[in-house]
PDB file of C-alpha atoms in Angstrom:
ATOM      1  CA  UNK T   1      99.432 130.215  89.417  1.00 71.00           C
ATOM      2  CA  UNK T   2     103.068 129.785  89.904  1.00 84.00           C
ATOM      3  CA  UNK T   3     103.953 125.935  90.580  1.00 92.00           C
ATOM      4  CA  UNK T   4     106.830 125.201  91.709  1.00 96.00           C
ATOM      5  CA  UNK T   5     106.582 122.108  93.969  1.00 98.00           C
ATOM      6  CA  UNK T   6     104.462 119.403  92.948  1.00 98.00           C
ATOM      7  CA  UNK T   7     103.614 116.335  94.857  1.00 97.00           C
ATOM      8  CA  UNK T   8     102.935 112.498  92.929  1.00 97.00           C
ATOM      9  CA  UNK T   9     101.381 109.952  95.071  1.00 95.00           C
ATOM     10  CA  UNK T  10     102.723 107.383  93.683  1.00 94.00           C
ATOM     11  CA  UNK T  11     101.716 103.497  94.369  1.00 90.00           C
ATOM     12  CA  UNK T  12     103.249 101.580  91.813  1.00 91.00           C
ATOM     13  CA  UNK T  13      99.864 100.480  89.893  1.00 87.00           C
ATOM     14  CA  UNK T  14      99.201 101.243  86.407  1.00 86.00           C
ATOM     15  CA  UNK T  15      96.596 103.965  87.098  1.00 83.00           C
ATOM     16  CA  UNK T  16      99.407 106.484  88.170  1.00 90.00           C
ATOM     17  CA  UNK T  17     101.111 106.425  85.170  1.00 92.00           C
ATOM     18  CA  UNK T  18      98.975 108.979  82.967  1.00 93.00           C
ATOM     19  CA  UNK T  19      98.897 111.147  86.253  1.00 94.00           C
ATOM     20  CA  UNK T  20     102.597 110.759  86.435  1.00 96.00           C
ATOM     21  CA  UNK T  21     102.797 112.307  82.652  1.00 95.00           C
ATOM     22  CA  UNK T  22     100.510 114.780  83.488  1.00 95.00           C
ATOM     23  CA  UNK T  23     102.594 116.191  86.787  1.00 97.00           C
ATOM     24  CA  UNK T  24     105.887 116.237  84.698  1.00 97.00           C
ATOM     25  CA  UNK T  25     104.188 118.062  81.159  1.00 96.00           C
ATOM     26  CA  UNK T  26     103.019 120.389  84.547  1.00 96.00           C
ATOM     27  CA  UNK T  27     107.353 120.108  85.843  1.00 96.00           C
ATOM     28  CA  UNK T  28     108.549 120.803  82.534  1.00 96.00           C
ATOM     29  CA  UNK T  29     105.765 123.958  81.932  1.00 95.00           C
ATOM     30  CA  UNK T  30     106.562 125.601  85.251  1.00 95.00           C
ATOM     31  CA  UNK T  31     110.276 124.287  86.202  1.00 95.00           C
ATOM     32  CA  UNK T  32     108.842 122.526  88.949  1.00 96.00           C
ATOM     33  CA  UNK T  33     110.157 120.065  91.735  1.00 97.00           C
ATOM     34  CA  UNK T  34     108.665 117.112  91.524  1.00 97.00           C
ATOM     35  CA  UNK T  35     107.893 115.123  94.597  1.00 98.00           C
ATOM     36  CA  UNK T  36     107.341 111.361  93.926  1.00 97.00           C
ATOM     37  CA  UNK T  37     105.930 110.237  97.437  1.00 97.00           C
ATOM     38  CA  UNK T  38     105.227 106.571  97.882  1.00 95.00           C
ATOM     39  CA  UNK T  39     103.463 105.299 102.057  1.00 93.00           C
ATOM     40  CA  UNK T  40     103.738 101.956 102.530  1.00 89.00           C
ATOM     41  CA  UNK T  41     100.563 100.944 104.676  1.00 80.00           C
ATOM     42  CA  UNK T  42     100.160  98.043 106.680  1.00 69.00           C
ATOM     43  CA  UNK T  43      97.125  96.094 107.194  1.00 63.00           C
ATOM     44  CA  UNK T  44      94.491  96.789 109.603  1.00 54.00           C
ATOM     45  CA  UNK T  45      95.416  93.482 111.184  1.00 50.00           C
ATOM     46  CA  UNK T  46      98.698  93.752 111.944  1.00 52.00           C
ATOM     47  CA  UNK T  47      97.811  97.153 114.444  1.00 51.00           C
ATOM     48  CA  UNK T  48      95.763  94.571 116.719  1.00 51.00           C
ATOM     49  CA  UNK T  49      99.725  92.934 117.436  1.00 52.00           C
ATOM     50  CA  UNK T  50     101.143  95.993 118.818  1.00 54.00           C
ATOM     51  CA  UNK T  51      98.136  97.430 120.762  1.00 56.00           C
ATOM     52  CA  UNK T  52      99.157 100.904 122.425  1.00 57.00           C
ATOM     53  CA  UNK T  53     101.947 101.731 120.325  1.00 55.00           C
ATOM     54  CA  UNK T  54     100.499 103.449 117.699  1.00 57.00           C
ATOM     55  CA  UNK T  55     101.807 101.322 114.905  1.00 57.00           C
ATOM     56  CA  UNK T  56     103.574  98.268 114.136  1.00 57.00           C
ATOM     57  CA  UNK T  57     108.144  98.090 113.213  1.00 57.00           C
ATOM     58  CA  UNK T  58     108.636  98.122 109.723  1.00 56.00           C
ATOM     59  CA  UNK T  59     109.264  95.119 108.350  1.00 56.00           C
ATOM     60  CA  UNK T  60     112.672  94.949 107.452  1.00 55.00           C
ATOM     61  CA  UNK T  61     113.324  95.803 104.235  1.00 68.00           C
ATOM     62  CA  UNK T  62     110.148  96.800 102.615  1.00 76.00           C
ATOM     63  CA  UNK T  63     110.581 101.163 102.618  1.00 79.00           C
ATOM     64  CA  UNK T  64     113.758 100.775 101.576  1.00 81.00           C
ATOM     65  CA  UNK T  65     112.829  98.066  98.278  1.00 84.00           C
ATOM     66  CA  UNK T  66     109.965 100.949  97.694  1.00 85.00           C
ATOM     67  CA  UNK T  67     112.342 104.086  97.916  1.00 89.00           C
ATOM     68  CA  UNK T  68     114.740 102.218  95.653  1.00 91.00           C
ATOM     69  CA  UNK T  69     111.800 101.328  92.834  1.00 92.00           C
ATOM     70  CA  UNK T  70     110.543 104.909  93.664  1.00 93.00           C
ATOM     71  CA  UNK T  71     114.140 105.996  92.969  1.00 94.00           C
ATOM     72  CA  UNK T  72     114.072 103.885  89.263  1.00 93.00           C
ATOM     73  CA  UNK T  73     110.790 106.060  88.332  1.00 94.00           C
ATOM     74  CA  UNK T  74     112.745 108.858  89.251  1.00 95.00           C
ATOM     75  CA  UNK T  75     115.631 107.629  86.595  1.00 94.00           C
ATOM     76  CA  UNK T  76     112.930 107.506  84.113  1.00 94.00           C
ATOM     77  CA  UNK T  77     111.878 111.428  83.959  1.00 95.00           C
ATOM     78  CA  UNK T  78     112.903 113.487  81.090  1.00 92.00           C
ATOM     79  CA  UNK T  79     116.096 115.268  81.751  1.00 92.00           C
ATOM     80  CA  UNK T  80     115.961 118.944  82.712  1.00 92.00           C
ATOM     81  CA  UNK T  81     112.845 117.816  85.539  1.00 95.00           C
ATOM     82  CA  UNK T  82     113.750 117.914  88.976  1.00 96.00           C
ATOM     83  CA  UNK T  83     112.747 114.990  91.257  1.00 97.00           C
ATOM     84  CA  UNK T  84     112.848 114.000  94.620  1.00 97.00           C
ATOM     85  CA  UNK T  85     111.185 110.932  95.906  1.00 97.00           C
ATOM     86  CA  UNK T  86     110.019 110.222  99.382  1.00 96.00           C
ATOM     87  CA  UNK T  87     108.811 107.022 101.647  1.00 95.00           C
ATOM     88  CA  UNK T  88     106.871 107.528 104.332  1.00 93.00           C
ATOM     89  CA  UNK T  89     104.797 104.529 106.325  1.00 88.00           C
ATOM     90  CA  UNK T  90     101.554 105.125 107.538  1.00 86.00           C
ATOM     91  CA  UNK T  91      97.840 103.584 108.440  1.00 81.00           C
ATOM     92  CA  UNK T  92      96.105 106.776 106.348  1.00 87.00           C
ATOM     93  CA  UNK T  93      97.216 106.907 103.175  1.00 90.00           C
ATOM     94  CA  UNK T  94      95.314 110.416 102.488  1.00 92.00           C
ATOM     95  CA  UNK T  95      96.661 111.858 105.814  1.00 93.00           C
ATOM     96  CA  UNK T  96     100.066 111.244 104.961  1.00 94.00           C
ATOM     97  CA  UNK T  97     100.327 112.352 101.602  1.00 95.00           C
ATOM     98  CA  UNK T  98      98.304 115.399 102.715  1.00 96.00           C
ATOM     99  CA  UNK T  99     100.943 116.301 105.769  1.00 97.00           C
ATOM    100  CA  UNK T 100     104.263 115.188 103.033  1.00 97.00           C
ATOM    101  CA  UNK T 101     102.530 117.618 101.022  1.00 97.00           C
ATOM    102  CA  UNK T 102     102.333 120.473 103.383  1.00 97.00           C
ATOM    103  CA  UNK T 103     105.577 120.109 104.836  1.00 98.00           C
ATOM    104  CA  UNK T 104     106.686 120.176 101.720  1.00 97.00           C
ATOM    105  CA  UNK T 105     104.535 123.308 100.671  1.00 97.00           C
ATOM    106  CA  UNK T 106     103.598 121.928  97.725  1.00 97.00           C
ATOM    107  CA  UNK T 107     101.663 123.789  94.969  1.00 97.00           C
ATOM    108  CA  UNK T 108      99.799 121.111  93.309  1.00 97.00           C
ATOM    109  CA  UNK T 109      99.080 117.591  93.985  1.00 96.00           C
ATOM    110  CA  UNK T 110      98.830 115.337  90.877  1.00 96.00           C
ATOM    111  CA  UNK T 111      97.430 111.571  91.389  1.00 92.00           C
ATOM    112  CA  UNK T 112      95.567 108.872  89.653  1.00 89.00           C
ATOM    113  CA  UNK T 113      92.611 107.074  90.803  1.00 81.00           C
ATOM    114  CA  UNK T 114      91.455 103.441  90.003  1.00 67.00           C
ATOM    115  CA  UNK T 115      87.998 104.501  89.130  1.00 59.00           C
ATOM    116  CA  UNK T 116      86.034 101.904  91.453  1.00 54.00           C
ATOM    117  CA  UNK T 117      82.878 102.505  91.981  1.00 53.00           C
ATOM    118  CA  UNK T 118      79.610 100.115  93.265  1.00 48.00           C
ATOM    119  CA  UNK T 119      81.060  97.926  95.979  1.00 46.00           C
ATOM    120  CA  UNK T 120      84.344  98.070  95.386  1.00 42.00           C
ATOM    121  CA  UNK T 121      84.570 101.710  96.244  1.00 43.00           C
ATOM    122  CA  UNK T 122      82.589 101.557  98.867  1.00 42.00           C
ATOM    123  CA  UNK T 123      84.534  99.065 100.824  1.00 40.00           C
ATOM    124  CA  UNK T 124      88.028 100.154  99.472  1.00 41.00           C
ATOM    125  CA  UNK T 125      87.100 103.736  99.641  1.00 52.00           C
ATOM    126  CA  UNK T 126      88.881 106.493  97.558  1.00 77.00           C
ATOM    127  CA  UNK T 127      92.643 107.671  98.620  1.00 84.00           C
ATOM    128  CA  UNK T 128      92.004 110.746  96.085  1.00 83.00           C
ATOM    129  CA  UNK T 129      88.529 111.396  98.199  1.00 83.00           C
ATOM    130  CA  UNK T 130      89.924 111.801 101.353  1.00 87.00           C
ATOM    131  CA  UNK T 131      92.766 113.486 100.138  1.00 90.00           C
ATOM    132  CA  UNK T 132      90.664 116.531  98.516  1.00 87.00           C
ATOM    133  CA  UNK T 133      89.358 116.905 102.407  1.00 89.00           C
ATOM    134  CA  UNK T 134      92.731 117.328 103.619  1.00 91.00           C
ATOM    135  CA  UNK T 135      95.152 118.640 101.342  1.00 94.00           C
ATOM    136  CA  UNK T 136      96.431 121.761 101.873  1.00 95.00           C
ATOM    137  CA  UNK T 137      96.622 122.616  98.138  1.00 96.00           C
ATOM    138  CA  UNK T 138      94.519 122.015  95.215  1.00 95.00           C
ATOM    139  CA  UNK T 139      94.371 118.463  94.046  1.00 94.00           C
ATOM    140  CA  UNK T 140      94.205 117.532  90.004  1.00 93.00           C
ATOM    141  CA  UNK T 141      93.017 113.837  90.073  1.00 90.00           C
ATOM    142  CA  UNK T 142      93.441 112.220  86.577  1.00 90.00           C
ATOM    143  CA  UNK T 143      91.400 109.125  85.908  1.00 84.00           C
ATOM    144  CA  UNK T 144      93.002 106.024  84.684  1.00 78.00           C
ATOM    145  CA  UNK T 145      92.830 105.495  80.881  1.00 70.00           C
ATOM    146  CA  UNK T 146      90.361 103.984  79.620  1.00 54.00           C
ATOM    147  CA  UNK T 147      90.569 100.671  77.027  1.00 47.00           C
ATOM    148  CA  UNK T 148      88.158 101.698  74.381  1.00 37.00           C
TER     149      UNK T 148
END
C-alpha cells in the first residue's frame, strides 16, 4: 500500500496524541501529507434556535481559535513531514471527517479513541465507530495509552 495522504482527526484531547505519533512514524515511512482535520460541533441544543436552516452561524471566533491551535500542532511535527490542517463545522462529527477525507482522497485515516465503554459509550457513542461505516478508506484506530 502506497500512502500518500493521511487524514488525523484531531480534537485536542489527550487520547489523540499517541494516534498523532503513529500517523507521522506512518508520514515519515511513506512521505506522506498529513491532514490534521479538526470539526467544531455545536450542541444539539443550539439547532432547536435556528429551525429550518440546517445549522446554526458560527460563533464568532471559535474555527478560527481552533485552526490557529490546529496550526501550533502543525509547528510541532518533525521537519521533513508535510502538514496541512483543516476546520470544518459540523453536527456529525464521523460524517465530516469521512467526506474531508474523501475529498481529500486520503489513503489512511489515523485517530484515537477515548476507550468508553458501559454507559458512557453508550450515550456518547463512538466518533471512530461511525467513522469505520463511512470512511471511504481504511481506518487505523489507536487506543489511548493506558496508565499501568
Amino acid at each position: 500500500m502506497d500512502y500518500q495522504d493521511i487524514v488525523v482527526p484531531y480534537d485536542f484531547s489527550d487520547p489523540v496524541r499517541p494516534a498523532l505519533a503513529t500517523a507521522v512514524d506512518f508520514a515519515k515511512r511513506f512521505g506522506a501529507r498529513l491532514h490534521l482535520v479538526h470539526v467544531v460541533q455545536w450542541p444539539a441544543y443550539t439547532y432547536a434556535a435556528f429551525p429550518g436552516t440546517g445549522a446554526p452561524p458560527a460563533p464568532v471566533g471559535l474555527a478560527d481559535g481552533a485552526g490557529r491551535l490546529l496550526e501550533d500542532v502543525a509547528g510541532e511535527i518533525p521537519d521533513g513531514v508535510e502538514v496541512r490542517t483543516h476546520v470544518h463545522e459540523g453536527s456529525n462529527v464521523a460524517l465530516v471527517l469521512a467526506e474531508t477525507a474523501r475529498k481529500l482522497e486520503a489513503d489512511l485515516i489515523v485517530m484515537g479513541t477515548h476507550g468508553r465503554t458501559g454507559f458512557a459509550h453508550v450515550f456518547l457513542g463512538s466518533v471512530a465507530e461511525r467513522l469505520l461505516r463511512s470512511a471511504p478508506c481504511p481506518v487505523l484506530v489507536v487506543p489511548a495509552a493506558r496508565e499501568e
